[in-house]
Coordinates of N, CA, C and O in Angstrom, one line a residue:
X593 N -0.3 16.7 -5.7 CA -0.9 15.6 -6.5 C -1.6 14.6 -5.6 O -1.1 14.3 -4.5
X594 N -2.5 14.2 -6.1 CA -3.3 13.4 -4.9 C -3.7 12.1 -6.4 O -4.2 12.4 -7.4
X595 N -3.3 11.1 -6.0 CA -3.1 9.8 -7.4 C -3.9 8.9 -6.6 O -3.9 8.8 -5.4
X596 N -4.8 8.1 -7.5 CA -5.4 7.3 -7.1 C -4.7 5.8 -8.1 O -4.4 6.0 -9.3
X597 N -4.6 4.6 -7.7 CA -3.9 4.0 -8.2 C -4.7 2.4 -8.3 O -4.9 1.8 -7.2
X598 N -5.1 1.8 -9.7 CA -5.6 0.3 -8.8 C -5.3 -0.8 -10.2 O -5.5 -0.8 -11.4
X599 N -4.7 -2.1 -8.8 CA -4.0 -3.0 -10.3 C -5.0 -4.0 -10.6 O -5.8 -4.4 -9.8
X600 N -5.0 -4.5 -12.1 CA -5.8 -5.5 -11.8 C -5.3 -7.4 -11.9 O -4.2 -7.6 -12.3
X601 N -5.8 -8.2 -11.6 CA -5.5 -9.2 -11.2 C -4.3 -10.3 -12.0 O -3.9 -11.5 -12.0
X602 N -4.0 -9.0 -12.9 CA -3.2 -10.1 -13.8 C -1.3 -9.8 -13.6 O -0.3 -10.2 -14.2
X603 N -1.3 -9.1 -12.7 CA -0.4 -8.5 -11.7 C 0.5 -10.0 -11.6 O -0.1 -11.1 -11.5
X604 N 1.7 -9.9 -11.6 CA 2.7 -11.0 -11.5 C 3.5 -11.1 -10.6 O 3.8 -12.2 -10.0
X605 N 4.0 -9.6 -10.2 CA 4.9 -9.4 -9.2 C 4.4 -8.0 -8.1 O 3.4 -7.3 -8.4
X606 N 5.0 -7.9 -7.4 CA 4.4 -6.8 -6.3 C 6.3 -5.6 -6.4 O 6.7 -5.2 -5.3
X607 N 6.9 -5.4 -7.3 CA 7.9 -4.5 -7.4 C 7.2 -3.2 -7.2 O 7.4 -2.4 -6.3
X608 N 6.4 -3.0 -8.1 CA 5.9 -1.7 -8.7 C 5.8 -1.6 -7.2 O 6.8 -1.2 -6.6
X609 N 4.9 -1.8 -6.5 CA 4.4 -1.8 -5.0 C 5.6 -1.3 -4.0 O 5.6 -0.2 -3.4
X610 N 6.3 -2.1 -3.9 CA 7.8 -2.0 -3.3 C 8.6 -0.5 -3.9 O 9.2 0.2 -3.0
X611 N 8.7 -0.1 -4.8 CA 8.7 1.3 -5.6 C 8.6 2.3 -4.8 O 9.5 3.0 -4.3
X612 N 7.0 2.3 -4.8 CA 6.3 3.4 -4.6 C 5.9 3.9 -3.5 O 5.6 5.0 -3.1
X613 N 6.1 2.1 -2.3 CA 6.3 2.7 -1.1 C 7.8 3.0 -0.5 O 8.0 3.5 0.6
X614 N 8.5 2.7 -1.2 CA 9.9 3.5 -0.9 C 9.9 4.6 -1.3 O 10.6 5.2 -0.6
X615 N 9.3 5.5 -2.3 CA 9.1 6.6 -2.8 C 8.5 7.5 -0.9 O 9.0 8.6 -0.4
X616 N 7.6 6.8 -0.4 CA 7.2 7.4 0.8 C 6.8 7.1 1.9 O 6.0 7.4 2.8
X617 N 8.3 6.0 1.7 CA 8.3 5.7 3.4 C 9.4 6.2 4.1 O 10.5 5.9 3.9
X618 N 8.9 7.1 5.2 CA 10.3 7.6 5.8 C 9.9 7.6 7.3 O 8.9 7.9 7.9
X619 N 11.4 7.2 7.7 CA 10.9 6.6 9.2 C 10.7 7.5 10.1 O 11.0 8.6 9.5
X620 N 10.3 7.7 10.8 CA 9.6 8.6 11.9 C 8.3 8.6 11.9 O 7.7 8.8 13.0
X621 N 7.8 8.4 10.8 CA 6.1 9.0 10.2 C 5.1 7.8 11.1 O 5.4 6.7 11.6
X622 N 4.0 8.2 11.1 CA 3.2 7.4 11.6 C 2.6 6.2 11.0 O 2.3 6.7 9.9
X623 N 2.2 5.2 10.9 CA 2.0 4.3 10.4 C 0.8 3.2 11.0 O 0.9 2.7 12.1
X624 N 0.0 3.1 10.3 CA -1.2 1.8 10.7 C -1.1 0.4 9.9 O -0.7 0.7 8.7
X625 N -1.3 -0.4 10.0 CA -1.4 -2.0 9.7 C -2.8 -2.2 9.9 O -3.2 -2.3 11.0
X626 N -3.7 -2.3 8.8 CA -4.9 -2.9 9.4 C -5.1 -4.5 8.9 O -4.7 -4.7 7.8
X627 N -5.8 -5.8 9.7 CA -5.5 -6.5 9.5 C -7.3 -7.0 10.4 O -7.9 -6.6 11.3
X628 N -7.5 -8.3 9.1 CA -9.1 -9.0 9.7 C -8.8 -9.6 10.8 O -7.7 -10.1 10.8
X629 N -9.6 -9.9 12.1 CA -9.7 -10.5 12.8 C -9.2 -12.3 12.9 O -9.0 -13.1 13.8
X630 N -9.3 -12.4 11.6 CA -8.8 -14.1 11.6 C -7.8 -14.2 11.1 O -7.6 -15.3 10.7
X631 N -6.5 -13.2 10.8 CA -5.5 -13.4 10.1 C -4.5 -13.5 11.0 O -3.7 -12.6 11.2
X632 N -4.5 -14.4 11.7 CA -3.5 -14.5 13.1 C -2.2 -14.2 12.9 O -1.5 -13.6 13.8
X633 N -1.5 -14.8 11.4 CA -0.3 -15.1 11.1 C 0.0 -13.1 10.8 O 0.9 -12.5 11.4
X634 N -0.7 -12.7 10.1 CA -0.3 -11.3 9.6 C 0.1 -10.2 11.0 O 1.0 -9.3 11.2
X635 N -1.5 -10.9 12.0 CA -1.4 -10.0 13.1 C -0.2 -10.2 13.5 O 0.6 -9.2 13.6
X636 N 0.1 -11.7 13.9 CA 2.0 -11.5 14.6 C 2.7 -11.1 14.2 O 3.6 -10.7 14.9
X637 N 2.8 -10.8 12.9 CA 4.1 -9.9 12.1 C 3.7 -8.9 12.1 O 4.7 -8.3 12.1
X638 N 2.8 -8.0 12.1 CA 2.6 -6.6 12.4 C 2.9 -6.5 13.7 O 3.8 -5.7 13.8
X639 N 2.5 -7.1 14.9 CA 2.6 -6.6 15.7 C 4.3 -6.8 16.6 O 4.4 -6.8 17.8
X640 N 5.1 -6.9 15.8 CA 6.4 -7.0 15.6 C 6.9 -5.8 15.3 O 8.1 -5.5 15.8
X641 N 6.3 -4.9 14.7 CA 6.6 -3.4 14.4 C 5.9 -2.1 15.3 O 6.3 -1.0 15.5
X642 N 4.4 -2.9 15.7 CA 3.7 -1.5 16.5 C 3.0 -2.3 17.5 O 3.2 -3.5 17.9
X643 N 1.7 -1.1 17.8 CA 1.1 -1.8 18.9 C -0.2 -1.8 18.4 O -0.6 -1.1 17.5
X644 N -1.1 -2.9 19.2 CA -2.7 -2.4 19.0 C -3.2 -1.2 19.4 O -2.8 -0.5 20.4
X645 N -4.2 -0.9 18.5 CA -5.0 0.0 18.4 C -6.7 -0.2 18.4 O -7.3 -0.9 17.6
X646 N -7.3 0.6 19.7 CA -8.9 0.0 19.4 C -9.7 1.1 19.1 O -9.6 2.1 19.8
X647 N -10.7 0.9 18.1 CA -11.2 1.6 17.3 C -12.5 1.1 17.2 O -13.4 1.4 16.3
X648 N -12.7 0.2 18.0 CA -14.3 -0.4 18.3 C -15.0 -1.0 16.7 O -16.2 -1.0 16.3
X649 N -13.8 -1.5 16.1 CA -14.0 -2.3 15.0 C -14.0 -4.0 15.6 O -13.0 -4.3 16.1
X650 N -14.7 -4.7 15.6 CA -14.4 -5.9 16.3 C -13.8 -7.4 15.0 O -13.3 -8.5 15.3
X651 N -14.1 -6.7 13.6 CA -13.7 -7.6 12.5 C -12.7 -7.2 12.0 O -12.1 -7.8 11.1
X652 N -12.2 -6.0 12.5 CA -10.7 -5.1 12.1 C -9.7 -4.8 13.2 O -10.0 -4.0 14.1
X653 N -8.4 -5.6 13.3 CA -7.3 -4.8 14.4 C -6.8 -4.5 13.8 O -6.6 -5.0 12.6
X654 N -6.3 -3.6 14.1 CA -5.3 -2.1 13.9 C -4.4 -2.2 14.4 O -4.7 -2.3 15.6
X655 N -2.8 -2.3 14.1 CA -1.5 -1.8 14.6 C -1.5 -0.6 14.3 O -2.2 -0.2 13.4
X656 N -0.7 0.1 15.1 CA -0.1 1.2 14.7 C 1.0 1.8 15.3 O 1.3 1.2 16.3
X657 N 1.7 2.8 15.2 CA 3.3 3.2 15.6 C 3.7 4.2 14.8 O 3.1 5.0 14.1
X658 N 5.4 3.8 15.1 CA 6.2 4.8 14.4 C 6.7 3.9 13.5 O 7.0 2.7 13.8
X659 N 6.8 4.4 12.2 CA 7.8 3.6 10.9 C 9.5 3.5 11.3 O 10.2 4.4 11.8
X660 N 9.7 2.5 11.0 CA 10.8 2.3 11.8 C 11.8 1.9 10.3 O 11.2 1.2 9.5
X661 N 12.9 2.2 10.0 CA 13.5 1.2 9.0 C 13.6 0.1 8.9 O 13.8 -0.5 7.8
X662 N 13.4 -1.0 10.4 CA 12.9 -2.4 9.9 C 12.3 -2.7 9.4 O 12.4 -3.7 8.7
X663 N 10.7 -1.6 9.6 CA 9.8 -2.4 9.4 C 9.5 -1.9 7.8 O 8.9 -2.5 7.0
X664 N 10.3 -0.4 7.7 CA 10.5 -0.7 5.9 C 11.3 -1.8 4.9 O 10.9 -2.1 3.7
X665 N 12.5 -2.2 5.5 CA 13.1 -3.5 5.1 C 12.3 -4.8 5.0 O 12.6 -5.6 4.1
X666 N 10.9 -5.0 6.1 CA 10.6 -6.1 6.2 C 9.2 -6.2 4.6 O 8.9 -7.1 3.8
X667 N 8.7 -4.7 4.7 CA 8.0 -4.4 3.3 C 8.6 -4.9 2.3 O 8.3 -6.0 1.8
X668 N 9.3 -4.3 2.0 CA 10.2 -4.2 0.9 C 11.0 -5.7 0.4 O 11.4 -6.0 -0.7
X669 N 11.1 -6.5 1.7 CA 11.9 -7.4 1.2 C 10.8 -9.2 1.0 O 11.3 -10.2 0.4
X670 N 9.7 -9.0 1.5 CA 8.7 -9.4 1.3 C 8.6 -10.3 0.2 O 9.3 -9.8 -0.6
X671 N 8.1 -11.6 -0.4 CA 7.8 -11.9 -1.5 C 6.1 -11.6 -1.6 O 5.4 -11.5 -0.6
X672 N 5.7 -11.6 -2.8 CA 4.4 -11.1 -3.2 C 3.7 -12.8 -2.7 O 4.0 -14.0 -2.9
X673 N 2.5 -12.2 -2.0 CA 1.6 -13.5 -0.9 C 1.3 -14.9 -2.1 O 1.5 -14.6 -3.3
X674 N 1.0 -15.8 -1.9 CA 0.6 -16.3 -2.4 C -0.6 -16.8 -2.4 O -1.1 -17.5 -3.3
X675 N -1.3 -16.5 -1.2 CA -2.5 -16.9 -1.5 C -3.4 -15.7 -2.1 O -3.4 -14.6 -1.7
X676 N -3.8 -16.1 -2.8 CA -4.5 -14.9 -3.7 C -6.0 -15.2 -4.0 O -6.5 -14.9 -5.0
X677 N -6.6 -15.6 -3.0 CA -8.3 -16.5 -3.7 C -8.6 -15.3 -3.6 O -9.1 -15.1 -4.7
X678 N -8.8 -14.1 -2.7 CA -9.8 -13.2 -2.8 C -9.0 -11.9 -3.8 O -9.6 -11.2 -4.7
X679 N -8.0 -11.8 -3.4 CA -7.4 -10.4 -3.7 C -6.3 -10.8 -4.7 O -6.2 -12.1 -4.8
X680 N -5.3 -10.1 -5.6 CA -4.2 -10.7 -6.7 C -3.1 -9.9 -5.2 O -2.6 -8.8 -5.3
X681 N -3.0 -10.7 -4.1 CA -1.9 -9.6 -3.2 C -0.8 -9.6 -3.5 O -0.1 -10.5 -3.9
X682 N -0.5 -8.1 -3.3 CA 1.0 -7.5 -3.5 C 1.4 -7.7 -2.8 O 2.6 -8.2 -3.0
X683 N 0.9 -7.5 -1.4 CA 1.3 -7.5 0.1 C 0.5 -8.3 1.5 O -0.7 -8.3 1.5
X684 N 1.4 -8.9 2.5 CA -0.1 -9.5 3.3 C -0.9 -9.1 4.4 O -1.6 -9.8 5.2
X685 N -0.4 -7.4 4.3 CA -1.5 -6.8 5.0 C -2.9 -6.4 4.0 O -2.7 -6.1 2.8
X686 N -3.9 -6.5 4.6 CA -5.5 -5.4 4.2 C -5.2 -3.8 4.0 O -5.7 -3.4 3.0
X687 N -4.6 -2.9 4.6 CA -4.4 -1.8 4.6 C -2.9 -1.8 5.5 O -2.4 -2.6 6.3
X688 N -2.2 -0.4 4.9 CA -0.7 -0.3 5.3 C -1.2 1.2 5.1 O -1.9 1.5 4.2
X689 N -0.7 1.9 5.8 CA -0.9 3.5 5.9 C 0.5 4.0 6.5 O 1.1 3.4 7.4
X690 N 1.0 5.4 5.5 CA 2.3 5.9 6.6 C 1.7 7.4 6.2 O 1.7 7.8 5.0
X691 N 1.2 8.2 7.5 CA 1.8 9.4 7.3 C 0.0 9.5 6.8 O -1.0 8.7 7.0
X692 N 0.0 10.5 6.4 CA -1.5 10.7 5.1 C -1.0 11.1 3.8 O -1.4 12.2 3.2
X693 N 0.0 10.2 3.3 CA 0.9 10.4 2.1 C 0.5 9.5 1.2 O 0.3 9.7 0.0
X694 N 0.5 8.0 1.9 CA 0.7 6.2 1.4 C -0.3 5.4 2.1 O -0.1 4.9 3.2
X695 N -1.3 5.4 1.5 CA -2.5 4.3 1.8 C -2.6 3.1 0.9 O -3.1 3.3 -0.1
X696 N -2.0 1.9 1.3 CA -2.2 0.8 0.7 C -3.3 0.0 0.6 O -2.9 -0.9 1.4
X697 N -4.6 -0.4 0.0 CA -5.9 -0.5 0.5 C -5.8 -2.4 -0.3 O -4.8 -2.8 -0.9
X698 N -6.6 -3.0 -0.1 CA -6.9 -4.6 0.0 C -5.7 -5.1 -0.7 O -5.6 -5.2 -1.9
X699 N -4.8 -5.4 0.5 CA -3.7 -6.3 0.0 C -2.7 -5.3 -1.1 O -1.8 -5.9 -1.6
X700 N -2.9 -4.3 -1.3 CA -1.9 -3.7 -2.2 C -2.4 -3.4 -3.7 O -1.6 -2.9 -4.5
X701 N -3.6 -3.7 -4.1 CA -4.5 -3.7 -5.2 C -5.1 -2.1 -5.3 O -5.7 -1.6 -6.3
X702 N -4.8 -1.4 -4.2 CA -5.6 0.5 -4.7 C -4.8 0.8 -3.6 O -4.8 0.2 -2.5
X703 N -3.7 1.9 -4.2 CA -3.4 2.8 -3.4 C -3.3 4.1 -3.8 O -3.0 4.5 -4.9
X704 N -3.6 4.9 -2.6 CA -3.7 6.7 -2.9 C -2.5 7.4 -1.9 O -2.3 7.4 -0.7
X705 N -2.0 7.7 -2.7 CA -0.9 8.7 -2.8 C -1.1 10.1 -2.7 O -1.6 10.6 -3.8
X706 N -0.7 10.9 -1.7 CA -0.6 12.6 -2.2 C 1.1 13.1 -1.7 O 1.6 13.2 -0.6
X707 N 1.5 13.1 -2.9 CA 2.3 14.2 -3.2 C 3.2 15.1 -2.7 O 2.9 16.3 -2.9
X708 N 4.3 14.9 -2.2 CA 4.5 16.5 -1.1 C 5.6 17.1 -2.2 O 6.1 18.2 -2.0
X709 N 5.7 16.6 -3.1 CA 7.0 17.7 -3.8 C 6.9 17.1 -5.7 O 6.9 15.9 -6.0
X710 N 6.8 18.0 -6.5 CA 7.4 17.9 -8.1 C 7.9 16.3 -7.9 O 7.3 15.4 -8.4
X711 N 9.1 16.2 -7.3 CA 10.0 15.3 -7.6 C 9.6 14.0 -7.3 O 10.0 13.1 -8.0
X712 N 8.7 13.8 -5.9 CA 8.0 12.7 -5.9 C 6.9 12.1 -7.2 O 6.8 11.0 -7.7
X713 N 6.1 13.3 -7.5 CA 5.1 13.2 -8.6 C 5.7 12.3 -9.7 O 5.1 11.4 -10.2
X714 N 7.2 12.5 -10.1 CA 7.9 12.1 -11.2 C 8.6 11.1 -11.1 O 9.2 10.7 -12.1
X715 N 8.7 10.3 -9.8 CA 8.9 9.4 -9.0 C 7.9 8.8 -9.4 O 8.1 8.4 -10.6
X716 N 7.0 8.5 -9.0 CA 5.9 7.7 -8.9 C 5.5 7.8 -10.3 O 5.2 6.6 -10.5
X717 N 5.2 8.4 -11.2 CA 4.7 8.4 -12.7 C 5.9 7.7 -13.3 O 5.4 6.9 -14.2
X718 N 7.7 7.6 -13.2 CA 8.8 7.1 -13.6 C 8.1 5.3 -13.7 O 8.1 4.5 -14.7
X719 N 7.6 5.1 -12.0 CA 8.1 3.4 -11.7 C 6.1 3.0 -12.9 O 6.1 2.0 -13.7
X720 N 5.4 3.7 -12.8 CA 4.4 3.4 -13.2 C 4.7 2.7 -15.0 O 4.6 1.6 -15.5
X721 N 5.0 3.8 -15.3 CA 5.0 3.9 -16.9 C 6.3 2.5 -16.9 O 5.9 1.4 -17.4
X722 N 7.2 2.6 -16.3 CA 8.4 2.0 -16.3 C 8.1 -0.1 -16.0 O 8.9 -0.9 -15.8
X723 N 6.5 -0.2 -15.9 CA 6.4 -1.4 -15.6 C 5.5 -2.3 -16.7 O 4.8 -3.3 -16.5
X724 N 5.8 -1.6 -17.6 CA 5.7 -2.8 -19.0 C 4.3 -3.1 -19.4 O 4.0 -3.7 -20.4
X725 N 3.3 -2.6 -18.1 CA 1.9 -3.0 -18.6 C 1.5 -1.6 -19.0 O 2.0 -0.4 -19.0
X726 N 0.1 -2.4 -19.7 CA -0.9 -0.8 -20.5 C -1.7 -0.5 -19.3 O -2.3 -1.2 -18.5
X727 N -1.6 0.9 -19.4 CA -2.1 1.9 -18.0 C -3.2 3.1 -18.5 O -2.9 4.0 -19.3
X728 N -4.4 2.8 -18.0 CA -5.6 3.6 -18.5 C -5.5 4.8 -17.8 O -6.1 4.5 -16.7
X729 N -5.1 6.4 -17.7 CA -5.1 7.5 -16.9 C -6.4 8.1 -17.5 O -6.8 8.1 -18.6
X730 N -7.2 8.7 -16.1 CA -8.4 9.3 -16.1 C -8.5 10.5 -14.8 O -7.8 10.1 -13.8
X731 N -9.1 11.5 -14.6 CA -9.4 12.0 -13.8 C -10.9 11.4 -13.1 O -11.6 10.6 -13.8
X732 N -11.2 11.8 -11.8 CA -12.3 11.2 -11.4 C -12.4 12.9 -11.0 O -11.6 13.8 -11.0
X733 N -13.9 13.0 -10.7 CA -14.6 14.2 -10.1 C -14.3 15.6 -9.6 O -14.8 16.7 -9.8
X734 N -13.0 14.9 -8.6 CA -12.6 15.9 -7.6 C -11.0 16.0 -8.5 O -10.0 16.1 -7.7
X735 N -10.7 15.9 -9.5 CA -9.4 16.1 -10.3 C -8.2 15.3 -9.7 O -7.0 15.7 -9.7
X736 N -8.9 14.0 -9.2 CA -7.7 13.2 -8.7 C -7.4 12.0 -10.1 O -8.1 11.3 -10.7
X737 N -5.9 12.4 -10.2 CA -5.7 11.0 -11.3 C -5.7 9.9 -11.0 O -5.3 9.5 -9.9
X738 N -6.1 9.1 -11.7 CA -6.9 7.7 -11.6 C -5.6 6.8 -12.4 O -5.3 7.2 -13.5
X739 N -5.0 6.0 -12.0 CA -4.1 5.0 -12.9 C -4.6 3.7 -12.7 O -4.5 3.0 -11.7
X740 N -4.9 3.4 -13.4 CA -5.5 1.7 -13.6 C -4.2 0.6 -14.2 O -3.6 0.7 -15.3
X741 N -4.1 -0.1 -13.5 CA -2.6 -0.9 -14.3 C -3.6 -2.0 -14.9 O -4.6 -2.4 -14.2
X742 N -3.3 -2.6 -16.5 CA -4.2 -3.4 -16.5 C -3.0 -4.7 -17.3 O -3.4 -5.8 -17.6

């Protein structure tokens, strides 16, 4: 299953989020933090967990590492950001990647998920349905499901 997922701004809390990346965070896996150039505060706390990475982006630094259980504890135990002028954030990185399983894309607002077993699939469709908002499911092109949380 390869899920495409995107909330929209009327989003209250960042659980669902916390969910889904416990659904597929397991430590060992590889992991990136992408984070803008001016977000000094975010950079120090990622880079608490991994190291820089250069990728000849000069408006994007990149952590990156091994997932560690702290640094899933420190996800997970997180409150949802408060500043929110650009994005409704779940989380206060720009991009969180583990593995090529869990891509978390602007602040927690689109993430794509693939699948490695039945039981994850039912995992992740459980916390969705299970979060009280109306949810528009669609396929896009390439038969990836689309969940829109609205």
């Amino acid at each position: 299953m390869s899920l495409f997922i995107s909330a929209d701004n009327n989003i209250s809390d960042n659980q669902w989020w916390k969910d889904l990346f416990q659904i597929f965070a397991n430590p060992g896996d590889y992991f990136e933090i992408h984070c803008w150039f001016d977000e000094s505060r975010e950079l120090k706390i990622a880079q608490k967990f991994g190291e820089k990475a250069c990728y000849g982006m000069p408006d994007l630094k990149i952590i990156h590492g091994t997932l560690t259980d702290r640094l899933i504890s420190y996800l997970l135990s997180e409150e949802k950001p408060g500043d929110c002028t650009c994005y409704n954030k779940m989380v206060p990185f720009f991009t969180i990647r583990v593995g090529d399983h869990f891509s978390s894309e602007k602040y927690g607002t689109e993430i794509i998920l693939k699948s490695r077993s039945p039981k994850d699939e039912d995992r992740v469709k459980r916390v969705l349905m299970n979060m009280g908002k109306n949810i528009k499911i669609y396929q896009n092109k390439d038969n990836q499901d689309n969940w829109r949380i609205l």
